[in-house]
Coordinates of C-alpha atoms in Angstrom, one line a residue:
M330 CA 64.0 20.1 16.4
K331 CA 62.3 21.7 13.1
N332 CA 59.0 22.3 13.3
T333 CA 56.5 23.9 10.9
V334 CA 54.4 25.8 13.4
L335 CA 55.2 26.2 17.6
I336 CA 52.1 27.2 19.4
I337 CA 52.4 28.5 23.0
G338 CA 49.0 27.4 25.0
A339 CA 47.0 24.8 24.7
G340 CA 43.8 26.0 25.7
A341 CA 40.7 26.4 23.2
A342 CA 42.3 29.1 21.1
G343 CA 45.8 27.2 20.9
L344 CA 44.1 23.8 20.2
M345 CA 41.5 25.0 17.9
A346 CA 44.9 26.6 15.6
A347 CA 46.7 23.1 16.1
Y348 CA 43.5 21.2 15.1
T349 CA 42.8 23.5 12.0
L350 CA 46.9 23.4 11.1
S351 CA 47.6 19.5 12.1
K352 CA 44.3 19.1 9.2
A353 CA 45.9 21.3 6.6
G354 CA 49.2 18.9 6.8
K355 CA 51.5 21.3 8.8
H356 CA 53.9 19.9 11.5
V357 CA 52.2 21.2 14.6
T358 CA 54.0 21.2 18.5
V359 CA 52.3 22.8 21.4
L360 CA 54.0 23.7 24.6
E361 CA 51.7 23.9 27.5
A362 CA 53.1 25.1 31.0
R363 CA 50.3 23.2 32.7
N364 CA 50.3 19.3 33.4
R365 CA 47.2 19.4 31.6
T366 CA 45.4 21.0 28.7
G367 CA 42.4 23.2 28.3
G368 CA 43.7 26.4 30.1
R369 CA 40.5 27.9 31.4
I370 CA 38.6 24.9 30.5
H371 CA 38.9 22.4 33.4
T372 CA 36.1 19.9 33.9
L373 CA 36.5 17.7 37.2
N374 CA 35.1 14.3 36.6
K375 CA 34.7 11.6 39.1
E376 CA 37.2 13.7 41.5
L377 CA 36.2 13.6 45.0
F378 CA 32.3 14.2 44.6
F379 CA 32.2 16.2 41.7
K380 CA 30.9 14.4 38.3
E381 CA 31.0 16.4 35.3
T382 CA 31.7 19.7 37.3
E383 CA 33.3 22.8 35.4
L384 CA 36.0 24.5 37.6
G385 CA 36.3 27.0 34.7
A386 CA 34.3 27.7 31.4
E387 CA 30.9 26.1 31.8
F388 CA 28.1 27.2 29.0
I389 CA 27.5 27.5 25.6
H390 CA 25.5 31.0 25.6
G391 CA 23.0 30.9 22.5
D392 CA 23.7 29.8 18.9
L393 CA 27.5 30.0 18.2
P394 CA 28.5 29.0 15.0
V395 CA 32.0 27.5 15.5
T396 CA 31.3 25.7 18.8
K397 CA 28.5 24.0 17.0
Q398 CA 30.2 23.0 14.4
L399 CA 33.2 21.6 16.4
L400 CA 30.4 19.9 18.5
K401 CA 29.0 18.2 15.6
D402 CA 32.5 17.2 13.8
A403 CA 33.1 15.9 17.1
G404 CA 29.8 13.9 17.7
I405 CA 29.5 15.7 21.3
S406 CA 26.2 16.9 22.2
G407 CA 24.7 19.7 24.7
R408 CA 21.9 19.6 27.4
N409 CA 20.0 22.2 28.6
A410 CA 20.7 24.6 30.8
N411 CA 17.9 27.0 30.7
A412 CA 16.9 28.2 34.1
E413 CA 15.2 31.1 35.8
M414 CA 17.2 34.1 37.3
W415 CA 16.5 35.3 41.0
S416 CA 17.5 37.6 43.5
Y417 CA 18.0 38.1 47.1
K418 CA 18.1 41.2 48.9
D419 CA 16.7 42.7 52.1
G420 CA 15.6 39.4 53.4
K421 CA 13.3 38.6 50.2
F422 CA 13.9 36.4 47.4
E423 CA 12.6 37.7 43.9
R424 CA 12.2 35.9 40.3
N425 CA 13.8 37.4 37.2
S426 CA 15.6 40.3 38.6
I427 CA 18.8 41.4 37.9
V428 CA 19.5 44.9 37.3
A429 CA 17.5 47.6 39.7
G430 CA 16.8 51.0 38.8
D431 CA 15.5 52.5 35.6
W432 CA 16.8 50.4 32.2
D433 CA 14.7 52.3 29.6
A434 CA 16.2 55.2 30.8
L435 CA 19.9 54.0 30.9
T436 CA 19.2 52.7 27.0
E437 CA 17.7 55.5 25.7
K438 CA 20.9 57.9 27.2
L439 CA 23.3 54.9 25.8
D440 CA 21.6 55.4 22.5
Y441 CA 22.8 59.0 22.3
L442 CA 26.3 58.4 23.4
Q443 CA 28.7 59.7 20.4
Q444 CA 32.2 59.2 22.1
D445 CA 33.3 56.0 23.9
I446 CA 34.2 56.5 27.5
P447 CA 34.2 54.1 30.5
I448 CA 30.9 52.8 32.0
W449 CA 31.5 54.2 35.5
D450 CA 32.2 57.7 34.3
F451 CA 29.1 57.5 31.7
L452 CA 26.8 56.6 34.8
L453 CA 28.0 59.2 37.1
K454 CA 27.6 61.8 34.7
E455 CA 24.1 60.7 33.2
F456 CA 22.7 59.2 36.4
P457 CA 24.4 61.2 39.5
G458 CA 22.8 61.7 42.7
D459 CA 20.9 59.5 45.5
E460 CA 17.9 59.4 43.4
H461 CA 20.0 57.0 41.0
G462 CA 22.3 55.1 43.5
E463 CA 20.2 52.0 42.6
L464 CA 21.0 51.8 39.5
R465 CA 24.7 52.8 39.5
K466 CA 24.8 50.1 42.1
S467 CA 23.2 47.2 40.4
L468 CA 25.0 48.0 37.5
W469 CA 28.8 47.9 38.7
A470 CA 27.3 44.3 40.3
Y471 CA 26.4 43.3 36.9
V472 CA 29.4 44.6 34.7
S473 CA 32.1 43.0 37.3
G474 CA 30.0 39.8 37.9
Y475 CA 28.8 39.0 34.3
D476 CA 31.9 40.6 32.6
T477 CA 33.9 40.2 35.4
A478 CA 35.2 43.8 34.4
D479 CA 36.4 47.2 36.2
P480 CA 33.5 49.1 35.4
R481 CA 36.0 52.1 35.8
K482 CA 38.0 50.9 32.6
A483 CA 35.2 48.9 30.6
S484 CA 34.1 50.4 27.6
T485 CA 30.3 51.5 27.4
F486 CA 30.1 51.5 23.5
S487 CA 31.4 47.6 23.9
L488 CA 28.6 47.1 26.6
R489 CA 26.4 49.0 24.7
K490 CA 26.8 46.2 22.0
E491 CA 26.8 43.3 24.3
W492 CA 23.4 44.1 25.9
E493 CA 21.7 45.0 22.4
N494 CA 22.9 41.6 21.4
E495 CA 22.0 39.8 24.4
D496 CA 21.1 36.5 23.1
Q497 CA 18.2 35.0 25.2
D498 CA 18.4 31.5 22.8
A499 CA 18.5 28.2 24.9
Q500 CA 22.0 27.8 27.6
Q501 CA 23.6 24.5 27.5
R502 CA 26.4 22.6 29.2
I503 CA 28.5 20.0 27.5
E504 CA 27.7 16.4 28.0
G505 CA 30.9 15.0 29.8
G506 CA 31.9 18.3 29.9
Y507 CA 33.7 21.1 28.6
C508 CA 36.9 19.0 28.2
A509 CA 35.1 16.3 25.9
V510 CA 36.0 19.4 23.5
I511 CA 39.5 19.8 24.7
N512 CA 40.5 16.2 24.2
Y513 CA 38.9 15.9 20.9
L514 CA 40.9 18.9 19.5
A515 CA 44.2 17.6 21.0
G516 CA 43.5 13.7 20.0
E517 CA 42.7 15.3 16.2
C518 CA 45.9 16.8 16.4
K519 CA 48.1 14.1 17.5
N520 CA 46.2 11.7 15.2
K521 CA 47.5 14.0 12.4
G522 CA 51.6 13.8 14.1
G523 CA 51.3 16.7 16.2
Q524 CA 52.9 17.0 19.5
V525 CA 51.5 18.3 22.7
F526 CA 54.1 18.8 25.8
L527 CA 52.8 19.8 29.2
N528 CA 54.9 21.4 31.8
A529 CA 56.4 23.2 29.3
I530 CA 56.8 26.8 30.5
V531 CA 58.2 29.2 27.9
K532 CA 60.2 31.8 29.3
Q533 CA 61.7 33.4 26.2
I534 CA 61.1 34.0 22.3
Q535 CA 64.0 34.6 19.9
W536 CA 62.9 35.3 16.6
Q537 CA 63.7 36.7 13.4
K538 CA 61.4 36.4 10.2
G539 CA 60.8 33.1 9.3
L540 CA 62.4 31.5 12.0
V541 CA 61.7 31.5 16.0
K542 CA 63.3 29.6 19.1
A543 CA 61.2 28.9 22.0
I544 CA 62.9 28.3 25.1
T545 CA 61.3 26.5 28.1
E546 CA 62.3 27.2 32.2
D547 CA 64.3 23.3 32.2
G548 CA 66.4 24.9 29.1
M549 CA 64.7 22.7 26.3
E550 CA 64.4 24.5 22.9
Y551 CA 61.8 24.4 20.1
E552 CA 62.5 25.7 16.9
A553 CA 59.6 26.5 14.0
E554 CA 59.0 28.8 11.1
Q555 CA 56.0 30.3 12.3
L556 CA 54.5 30.9 16.3
V557 CA 51.2 31.1 17.4
I558 CA 51.2 32.7 20.6
A559 CA 47.6 31.4 22.6
L560 CA 48.7 32.4 26.1
P561 CA 46.0 34.3 28.1
L562 CA 45.9 38.1 28.1
G563 CA 46.4 38.0 31.9
V564 CA 49.9 36.2 31.1
L565 CA 51.0 38.4 28.6
K566 CA 50.4 41.6 30.5
V567 CA 52.6 40.2 33.2
K568 CA 56.0 42.0 33.6
A569 CA 59.4 40.2 33.0
G570 CA 60.9 38.1 35.8
S571 CA 57.1 37.4 37.1
N572 CA 55.9 33.8 37.2
G573 CA 54.4 33.0 33.5
A574 CA 56.0 36.0 32.3
V575 CA 57.5 35.4 28.4
V576 CA 60.5 37.5 27.1
F577 CA 60.6 38.2 23.6
D578 CA 64.0 39.0 22.0
P579 CA 64.1 41.4 19.9
P580 CA 61.0 43.3 21.9
I581 CA 57.7 43.5 19.9
H582 CA 57.1 47.0 21.1
Q583 CA 54.2 47.9 19.5
H584 CA 51.9 44.8 20.1
A585 CA 53.5 44.7 23.9
K586 CA 52.1 48.2 24.4
A587 CA 48.5 47.1 22.9
I588 CA 48.3 44.0 25.5
Q589 CA 48.3 46.7 28.3
Q590 CA 45.3 48.5 26.7
M591 CA 43.1 45.7 26.7
G592 CA 41.2 44.7 29.6
F593 CA 41.3 41.5 31.6
G594 CA 39.0 40.6 34.2
A595 CA 39.3 39.0 38.0
V596 CA 37.3 35.8 38.9
I597 CA 37.0 33.5 41.7
K598 CA 34.9 30.3 41.2
I599 CA 33.6 28.0 43.9
L600 CA 32.5 24.7 43.8
F601 CA 30.3 23.4 47.0
E602 CA 28.8 19.8 47.1
F603 CA 26.4 19.7 49.6
N604 CA 24.9 16.1 51.3
T605 CA 21.8 17.3 50.0
P606 CA 20.1 20.1 47.9
F607 CA 19.1 22.3 51.3
W608 CA 18.2 24.9 49.0
L609 CA 15.3 23.3 48.0
D610 CA 14.0 22.2 51.3
E611 CA 10.9 23.3 53.2
Q612 CA 12.9 25.7 55.3
T613 CA 13.5 27.6 51.9
K614 CA 10.2 27.3 50.2
K615 CA 9.1 29.0 53.2
M616 CA 10.9 31.7 53.0
A617 CA 10.7 31.9 48.8
G618 CA 7.8 29.7 47.8
D619 CA 7.8 26.7 46.0
E620 CA 8.8 28.2 42.5
I621 CA 12.6 28.1 44.0
E622 CA 12.7 24.5 42.4
Q623 CA 12.7 26.6 38.8
M624 CA 16.3 28.7 40.4
G625 CA 18.9 28.7 38.5
Y626 CA 20.7 31.6 39.2
L627 CA 20.8 33.5 42.5
F628 CA 22.1 37.2 43.2
S629 CA 22.9 38.8 46.5
E630 CA 24.9 41.3 47.6
E631 CA 26.6 38.9 50.1
E632 CA 30.5 38.3 50.0
I633 CA 30.3 35.9 47.6
P634 CA 27.3 37.3 45.7
T635 CA 26.3 35.1 43.0
W636 CA 25.6 31.4 42.8
W637 CA 23.8 28.9 40.5
T638 CA 22.7 25.4 41.1
Q639 CA 22.9 22.6 37.7
A640 CA 19.2 23.2 37.3
P641 CA 17.6 21.9 35.3
N642 CA 19.5 18.7 36.5
K643 CA 18.9 17.5 39.7
S644 CA 22.3 17.9 41.4
N645 CA 24.1 18.7 45.1
V646 CA 26.2 21.4 43.7
L647 CA 26.3 25.2 44.1
T648 CA 28.7 27.2 42.2
G649 CA 30.1 30.3 43.7
W650 CA 30.9 33.4 41.7
I651 CA 32.6 36.9 42.5
G652 CA 34.0 38.7 39.8
G653 CA 35.6 42.2 38.7
P654 CA 37.5 44.5 41.3
A655 CA 36.0 42.4 44.4
A656 CA 37.9 39.5 42.9
E657 CA 41.1 41.1 42.3
E658 CA 41.2 42.0 45.8
K659 CA 41.2 38.5 47.2
A660 CA 43.6 37.7 44.4
D661 CA 46.2 36.6 47.6
I662 CA 43.5 35.3 50.0
P663 CA 44.0 31.7 51.1
D664 CA 41.5 29.1 49.9
K665 CA 40.3 28.4 53.3
E666 CA 39.2 32.0 54.0
I667 CA 37.2 31.9 50.6
L668 CA 35.7 28.9 51.7
E669 CA 34.5 30.6 55.0
Q670 CA 33.1 33.6 53.1
G671 CA 31.1 31.4 50.6
L672 CA 29.6 29.1 53.4
Q673 CA 28.6 32.4 55.2
S674 CA 27.2 34.0 52.5
L675 CA 24.9 31.1 51.8
A676 CA 24.2 30.8 55.5
N677 CA 23.2 34.4 55.4
I678 CA 21.1 34.1 52.1
F679 CA 19.1 31.1 53.4
N680 CA 19.0 31.9 56.7
R681 CA 21.0 28.9 58.0
D682 CA 23.6 28.3 60.9
Y683 CA 27.0 28.5 59.2
N684 CA 28.1 25.1 61.5
D685 CA 25.2 23.4 60.3
L686 CA 25.8 24.1 56.7
K687 CA 29.6 23.6 57.1
G688 CA 28.5 19.7 58.5
K689 CA 26.3 19.4 55.2
L690 CA 29.3 19.8 53.0
N691 CA 30.8 16.9 51.2
A692 CA 33.6 18.5 49.2
Y693 CA 34.4 21.7 47.8
R694 CA 37.1 23.1 45.4
I695 CA 38.0 26.4 44.7
M696 CA 39.7 28.2 41.7
N697 CA 41.0 31.5 42.0
W698 CA 41.9 32.1 38.6
T699 CA 43.3 35.3 39.2
A700 CA 45.8 34.1 41.5
D701 CA 46.7 31.5 39.1
P702 CA 50.1 32.2 37.1
Y703 CA 49.2 30.9 34.0
T704 CA 45.9 32.6 33.8
R705 CA 45.9 35.7 36.0
G706 CA 42.5 36.5 35.6
S707 CA 39.4 35.6 34.0
Y708 CA 38.8 36.6 30.5
A709 CA 38.9 39.8 28.5
Y710 CA 36.6 42.9 28.4
D711 CA 36.9 46.0 26.2
T712 CA 38.3 49.2 27.3
V713 CA 38.2 52.6 25.4
E714 CA 41.5 51.5 23.7
A715 CA 40.8 47.7 23.3
P716 CA 39.5 47.7 19.3
Q717 CA 42.5 49.7 18.2
A718 CA 44.6 47.5 20.3
R719 CA 43.1 44.4 18.7
T720 CA 43.6 45.6 15.2
I721 CA 47.3 45.7 16.2
L722 CA 47.2 42.1 18.0
N723 CA 45.4 40.6 15.0
T724 CA 48.3 41.5 12.4
P725 CA 50.8 39.4 12.1
I726 CA 54.5 40.4 12.9
D727 CA 56.4 39.4 9.6
N728 CA 54.1 36.4 9.0
T729 CA 56.0 34.8 11.8
I730 CA 54.3 35.9 15.1
Y731 CA 50.5 35.5 15.3
F732 CA 48.3 35.9 18.7
A733 CA 45.3 34.0 19.1
G734 CA 42.8 34.2 22.6
E735 CA 39.5 35.1 23.3
Y736 CA 40.5 38.5 23.8
L737 CA 41.2 39.1 20.0
Y738 CA 37.6 38.0 19.1
E739 CA 35.3 41.1 17.1
G740 CA 31.9 39.5 17.7
T741 CA 29.2 39.7 20.6
A742 CA 30.4 36.5 22.3
M743 CA 33.0 38.1 24.0
G744 CA 34.9 35.9 27.1
T745 CA 33.9 32.8 26.0
V746 CA 34.6 29.7 24.2
E747 CA 33.0 30.7 21.3
A748 CA 35.9 33.9 21.4
A749 CA 38.8 31.3 21.9
L750 CA 38.0 29.1 19.5
S751 CA 36.7 31.6 16.4
S752 CA 40.4 33.2 17.4
G753 CA 42.4 30.2 16.9
L754 CA 40.5 29.3 13.7
E755 CA 41.1 32.8 12.2
A756 CA 45.4 32.8 13.7
A757 CA 45.4 29.4 12.0
K758 CA 43.5 30.9 8.6
K759 CA 46.3 33.8 8.5
V760 CA 49.2 31.1 9.1
L761 CA 48.0 28.9 6.1
K762 CA 48.0 32.1 4.0

């Protein structure tokens, strides 16, 4: 079966490449290992008690050109997701508080850094001793929580760039959920004659210049002139023989080495639907004040440290989040245990009885993205070697094999759907050249 372009992975990057190539008249076939499209985008809609609730990507962070254009083309609108950040520590709630310690001293030292090193090494060198313990602790929590990165590996230069360019523009969620965007891309691709095959687990890629063959677990073979690999970095990193691993024949040594030099985070996301938004009741207001109504995000030092509401929308859903090394350590923990840890964390924060909270729980879903064989983690972060590795991976192999994914994005919106869409678009442009 001869196709012009074969794409492996039907997440945002793969489908954006498919959409762009099919619009340009290419015959496209997309192979996806899961039984659904979207990859790390997974909207629960009218499932259990959940409606337009995201198990994966959730927010549009600021003014993102590729996402914005796509939403316009698709006629999909966003809705306001701006909400206050709060923290809970030592029995007290505090508004607009994330990083503790001397932020000004940190930015000053960051400005002087000439040679990139991991952020943890930087902190130990520039802010040693007990007097800076709070700053180190809170930055560990921030880098592992927000960037889902291992602070012992994450690039200081990259974090400096991220913090200097933090977009305080409006946060949005997508009407109908992020899967509305995925369904649009897949639908447009199919309208132009493209095909999307689900449950197609690619095990091996045989290739030579101008010809590729993808062989799936069930023995199906798909041939094409060009191939776009739009798999998550975590899947590309796994060793041959592991579930989801893809073997190249002949091997692509330089690109394989570059893949191992990139950072890929870990995350677990928890969705709890309660029968009432207890975090806004009189008992909570006595502890936190009436302003708790404005709370969107809550940072704590509990086992599951980060929580957010659907504010400014009224909802009975609380989302829990744990990222970085702490999530990596929980990769093999059963969902039931993570459920218990989540409920206990909320019981501790809001001073409630565990069993009482459990009784209020209508539904829950736990997405351990790190344990998921077709994701193996959260999203990319830069290591010290990443810029060099990215240059290699953004270079096509013999104009035959191309890579696409959020880990290849060069801008300031790293680890986002914007990064994935941008990379898919760039890969498609290279194919068309």
